[in-house]
Amino acid sequence: MTAQTDSPFPESGGGWVVVVPVKPAAHGKSRLDVPGADRIALARAIALDTIAAAAACELVERVVVVTDDGSIPLNATDTPRLRFVPEGDAGGLDAAIAVGMAASTERMPRAALLGDLPALRPSHLAEALRAAASLPRAVVADAEGTGSTLVTASRGVSWESAFGDGSFARHVALGCVALAIPDASTLRRDVDTVEQLRAAVALGAGPRTTAVLGGAARTR
């Protein structure tokens, strides 16, 4: 694992810290069986496209990637403003996110972003972060309306999350305000199945995902 993992990074210009948890690709996206595409390479490509889009967002000061997949930092050397933190024995999505939040500071607004948004556009993430800026906690629903793709907490607000199946209702119960993000937003299009990948490709998947797929025809 590369880069600063020993101490929190200092408070800086007041932008957002975005934590992206990424499972080791060998264990992730087990339902993403695309004929002709290597599942492990595809899982990594999806994560890398998500990370790059988050880092390119004008409101994001730092992206903290929580992962034990050593290939992720090795293949993200061209992406700025990244910090990699090992997941270690955290166990589970919320625990991994908590590791990333512990490497951050409550003096900055923070967000947890799922690492499976291959079509994510930086401008769509910025739109959600602007909407969340005045709220203590906020959440963005996935395309199905039952899961969550983004959860936020403002400066000084302690972190809580409850990702997993049906997480949108749990996040609302935790006090997150549901952001009115358009249905067509790439921020809502997470990918676990071939059908969801097809929808993401239709929106315009990132370059790494597209390269692994060899074009949208691979998802048909």
Tab-separated table of C-alpha atoms in Angstrom:
chain	number	residue	atom	x	y	z
A	1	MET	CA	0.000	0.000	0.000
A	2	THR	CA	1.296	3.414	-0.868
A	3	ALA	CA	1.134	6.861	0.594
A	4	GLN	CA	0.306	8.439	3.879
A	5	THR	CA	-1.401	6.008	6.202
A	6	ASP	CA	0.076	7.015	9.540
A	7	SER	CA	-1.614	10.283	10.498
A	8	PRO	CA	-4.562	12.480	9.516
A	9	PHE	CA	-3.882	14.948	6.740
A	10	PRO	CA	-4.062	18.578	7.810
A	11	GLU	CA	-7.056	20.812	7.433
A	12	SER	CA	-6.700	22.819	4.251
A	13	GLY	CA	-8.844	24.971	1.996
A	14	GLY	CA	-12.202	23.821	3.321
A	15	GLY	CA	-13.203	21.475	0.509
A	16	TRP	CA	-14.772	18.075	0.961
A	17	VAL	CA	-13.106	14.863	2.016
A	18	VAL	CA	-14.615	11.934	0.130
A	19	VAL	CA	-14.044	8.407	1.447
A	20	VAL	CA	-14.308	5.609	-1.111
A	21	PRO	CA	-14.248	2.009	0.199
A	22	VAL	CA	-12.999	-0.551	-2.337
A	23	LYS	CA	-13.089	-4.291	-1.775
A	24	PRO	CA	-10.183	-6.351	-3.125
A	25	ALA	CA	-11.232	-7.020	-6.703
A	26	ALA	CA	-10.888	-10.784	-6.292
A	27	HIS	CA	-13.805	-10.680	-3.830
A	28	GLY	CA	-15.904	-7.895	-5.338
A	29	LYS	CA	-18.649	-7.749	-7.958
A	30	SER	CA	-19.399	-11.481	-7.887
A	31	ARG	CA	-22.651	-10.886	-9.845
A	32	LEU	CA	-20.906	-8.956	-12.602
A	33	ASP	CA	-20.325	-11.739	-15.098
A	34	VAL	CA	-19.780	-10.112	-18.493
A	35	PRO	CA	-18.880	-12.529	-21.304
A	36	GLY	CA	-15.430	-11.728	-22.662
A	37	ALA	CA	-14.469	-9.393	-19.808
A	38	ASP	CA	-12.308	-10.393	-16.852
A	39	ARG	CA	-14.386	-9.806	-13.696
A	40	ILE	CA	-11.408	-8.859	-11.509
A	41	ALA	CA	-10.062	-6.387	-14.053
A	42	LEU	CA	-13.566	-4.971	-14.508
A	43	ALA	CA	-14.107	-4.530	-10.765
A	44	ARG	CA	-10.807	-2.651	-10.479
A	45	ALA	CA	-11.585	-0.504	-13.522
A	46	ILE	CA	-14.970	0.499	-12.099
A	47	ALA	CA	-13.351	1.497	-8.805
A	48	LEU	CA	-10.574	3.444	-10.524
A	49	ASP	CA	-13.026	5.360	-12.729
A	50	THR	CA	-15.074	6.243	-9.642
A	51	ILE	CA	-12.001	7.420	-7.742
A	52	ALA	CA	-10.778	9.509	-10.674
A	53	ALA	CA	-14.164	11.192	-11.073
A	54	ALA	CA	-14.328	12.018	-7.363
A	55	ALA	CA	-10.803	13.460	-7.417
A	56	ALA	CA	-11.700	15.596	-10.443
A	57	CYS	CA	-14.671	17.176	-8.670
A	58	GLU	CA	-13.999	20.865	-8.051
A	59	LEU	CA	-15.389	20.739	-4.499
A	60	VAL	CA	-13.271	17.783	-3.359
A	61	GLU	CA	-10.103	18.528	-1.430
A	62	ARG	CA	-9.035	14.941	-0.839
A	63	VAL	CA	-10.191	11.429	-1.708
A	64	VAL	CA	-9.427	8.783	0.899
A	65	VAL	CA	-9.496	5.302	-0.604
A	66	VAL	CA	-9.894	2.487	1.909
A	67	THR	CA	-8.711	-0.755	0.364
A	68	ASP	CA	-6.485	-3.774	0.770
A	69	ASP	CA	-6.218	-4.185	-3.001
A	70	GLY	CA	-2.645	-3.195	-3.769
A	71	SER	CA	-3.395	-2.846	-7.482
A	72	ILE	CA	-5.641	0.155	-6.889
A	73	PRO	CA	-2.908	2.607	-5.776
A	74	LEU	CA	-0.487	1.183	-8.337
A	75	ASN	CA	-2.931	2.041	-11.107
A	76	ALA	CA	-3.997	5.431	-9.757
A	77	THR	CA	-0.664	7.239	-9.849
A	78	ASP	CA	-2.020	9.673	-12.435
A	79	THR	CA	-4.900	10.763	-10.183
A	80	PRO	CA	-4.234	13.703	-7.839
A	81	ARG	CA	-5.406	14.329	-4.277
A	82	LEU	CA	-5.583	10.681	-3.248
A	83	ARG	CA	-4.721	9.074	0.040
A	84	PHE	CA	-4.764	5.293	0.483
A	85	VAL	CA	-5.604	3.690	3.817
A	86	PRO	CA	-5.608	-0.086	4.384
A	87	GLU	CA	-8.900	-1.601	5.468
A	88	GLY	CA	-7.173	-4.177	7.646
A	89	ASP	CA	-9.505	-5.983	10.020
A	90	ALA	CA	-12.337	-3.454	9.727
A	91	GLY	CA	-14.846	-5.947	8.344
A	92	GLY	CA	-17.790	-4.636	6.352
A	93	LEU	CA	-18.565	-1.535	4.339
A	94	ASP	CA	-19.469	0.775	7.213
A	95	ALA	CA	-16.407	-0.289	9.193
A	96	ALA	CA	-14.176	0.364	6.184
A	97	ILE	CA	-15.717	3.809	5.754
A	98	ALA	CA	-15.142	4.498	9.457
A	99	VAL	CA	-11.443	3.739	8.928
A	100	GLY	CA	-11.346	6.370	6.213
A	101	MET	CA	-13.213	8.880	8.350
A	102	ALA	CA	-10.750	8.293	11.194
A	103	ALA	CA	-7.992	9.362	8.783
A	104	SER	CA	-9.874	12.597	8.174
A	105	THR	CA	-10.989	15.455	10.405
A	106	GLU	CA	-14.397	16.686	11.542
A	107	ARG	CA	-13.232	20.229	10.735
A	108	MET	CA	-13.948	19.470	7.071
A	109	PRO	CA	-17.208	18.320	5.467
A	110	ARG	CA	-17.043	14.592	4.720
A	111	ALA	CA	-18.765	12.182	2.388
A	112	ALA	CA	-18.753	8.449	1.781
A	113	LEU	CA	-19.060	7.506	-1.873
A	114	LEU	CA	-19.604	3.986	-3.153
A	115	GLY	CA	-16.736	2.764	-5.323
A	116	ASP	CA	-18.915	1.285	-8.056
A	117	LEU	CA	-20.063	4.306	-10.041
A	118	PRO	CA	-18.200	3.865	-13.343
A	119	ALA	CA	-20.160	6.567	-15.191
A	120	LEU	CA	-19.793	9.185	-12.438
A	121	ARG	CA	-19.269	12.715	-13.695
A	122	PRO	CA	-17.441	15.169	-11.422
A	123	SER	CA	-20.112	17.807	-12.065
A	124	HIS	CA	-22.860	15.485	-10.805
A	125	LEU	CA	-20.943	14.840	-7.593
A	126	ALA	CA	-20.407	18.590	-7.211
A	127	GLU	CA	-24.136	19.177	-7.598
A	128	ALA	CA	-24.876	16.814	-4.712
A	129	LEU	CA	-22.134	18.225	-2.489
A	130	ARG	CA	-23.423	21.761	-3.012
A	131	ALA	CA	-26.907	20.627	-2.025
A	132	ALA	CA	-25.519	18.875	1.049
A	133	ALA	CA	-23.322	21.762	2.187
A	134	SER	CA	-26.001	23.409	4.330
A	135	LEU	CA	-27.254	20.161	5.892
A	136	PRO	CA	-25.865	18.307	8.915
A	137	ARG	CA	-26.345	14.961	7.151
A	138	ALA	CA	-27.547	14.038	3.682
A	139	VAL	CA	-27.981	10.997	1.456
A	140	VAL	CA	-28.361	10.285	-2.262
A	141	ALA	CA	-30.510	7.318	-3.264
A	142	ASP	CA	-29.401	4.874	-5.927
A	143	ALA	CA	-31.325	4.493	-9.183
A	144	GLU	CA	-33.672	1.935	-7.611
A	145	GLY	CA	-34.431	4.271	-4.715
A	146	THR	CA	-33.677	1.726	-1.997
A	147	GLY	CA	-29.897	1.914	-1.625
A	148	SER	CA	-27.498	4.808	-1.068
A	149	THR	CA	-24.595	5.961	-3.208
A	150	LEU	CA	-23.486	9.029	-1.226
A	151	VAL	CA	-23.792	9.952	2.440
A	152	THR	CA	-22.501	13.236	3.850
A	153	ALA	CA	-21.791	14.917	7.173
A	154	SER	CA	-21.006	18.595	7.651
A	155	ARG	CA	-18.180	20.053	9.704
A	156	GLY	CA	-18.329	19.037	13.350
A	157	VAL	CA	-20.996	16.377	12.838
A	158	SER	CA	-20.014	12.887	13.968
A	159	TRP	CA	-19.958	10.231	11.281
A	160	GLU	CA	-22.643	7.548	10.951
A	161	SER	CA	-23.529	5.313	8.049
A	162	ALA	CA	-25.631	2.218	7.414
A	163	PHE	CA	-24.829	0.957	3.921
A	164	GLY	CA	-26.082	-2.334	2.484
A	165	ASP	CA	-29.394	-3.556	1.114
A	166	GLY	CA	-32.187	-1.112	1.887
A	167	SER	CA	-29.740	1.475	3.210
A	168	PHE	CA	-31.613	4.548	1.993
A	169	ALA	CA	-34.363	4.180	4.606
A	170	ARG	CA	-31.790	3.527	7.327
A	171	HIS	CA	-29.845	6.657	6.416
A	172	VAL	CA	-33.002	8.750	6.517
A	173	ALA	CA	-33.733	7.254	9.944
A	174	LEU	CA	-30.263	8.362	11.044
A	175	GLY	CA	-31.216	11.948	10.208
A	176	CYS	CA	-29.897	12.217	6.659
A	177	VAL	CA	-31.877	14.523	4.401
A	178	ALA	CA	-32.666	12.927	1.044
A	179	LEU	CA	-31.175	15.094	-1.683
A	180	ALA	CA	-33.343	15.741	-4.751
A	181	ILE	CA	-30.854	14.467	-7.301
A	182	PRO	CA	-32.290	13.829	-10.797
A	183	ASP	CA	-33.001	10.254	-11.809
A	184	ALA	CA	-30.579	10.594	-14.726
A	185	SER	CA	-27.653	11.638	-12.527
A	186	THR	CA	-24.587	9.421	-12.877
A	187	LEU	CA	-24.225	9.656	-9.102
A	188	ARG	CA	-27.241	7.378	-8.736
A	189	ARG	CA	-26.012	4.660	-11.100
A	190	ASP	CA	-24.064	2.172	-9.015
A	191	VAL	CA	-23.248	-1.205	-10.544
A	192	ASP	CA	-23.656	-4.703	-9.132
A	193	THR	CA	-25.270	-6.538	-12.046
A	194	VAL	CA	-24.872	-6.728	-15.813
A	195	GLU	CA	-28.155	-4.851	-16.258
A	196	GLN	CA	-26.906	-2.008	-14.053
A	197	LEU	CA	-23.601	-1.972	-15.912
A	198	ARG	CA	-25.484	-1.690	-19.203
A	199	ALA	CA	-27.317	1.364	-17.857
A	200	ALA	CA	-24.041	2.915	-16.700
A	201	VAL	CA	-22.447	2.320	-20.097
A	202	ALA	CA	-25.402	4.051	-21.729
A	203	LEU	CA	-24.659	7.116	-19.593
A	204	GLY	CA	-20.984	7.005	-20.570
A	205	ALA	CA	-18.683	4.811	-18.512
A	206	GLY	CA	-15.194	5.975	-17.600
A	207	PRO	CA	-12.151	5.150	-19.737
A	208	ARG	CA	-10.849	2.246	-17.653
A	209	THR	CA	-14.216	0.494	-17.562
A	210	THR	CA	-14.687	1.071	-21.276
A	211	ALA	CA	-11.239	-0.333	-22.017
A	212	VAL	CA	-11.922	-3.537	-20.081
A	213	LEU	CA	-15.292	-3.990	-21.725
A	214	GLY	CA	-13.866	-3.309	-25.157
A	215	GLY	CA	-16.941	-1.215	-25.920
A	216	ALA	CA	-20.583	-1.298	-24.909
A	217	ALA	CA	-21.222	-4.398	-27.007
A	218	ARG	CA	-19.584	-6.488	-24.323
A	219	THR	CA	-22.517	-5.816	-21.980
A	220	ARG	CA	-25.231	-7.063	-24.377
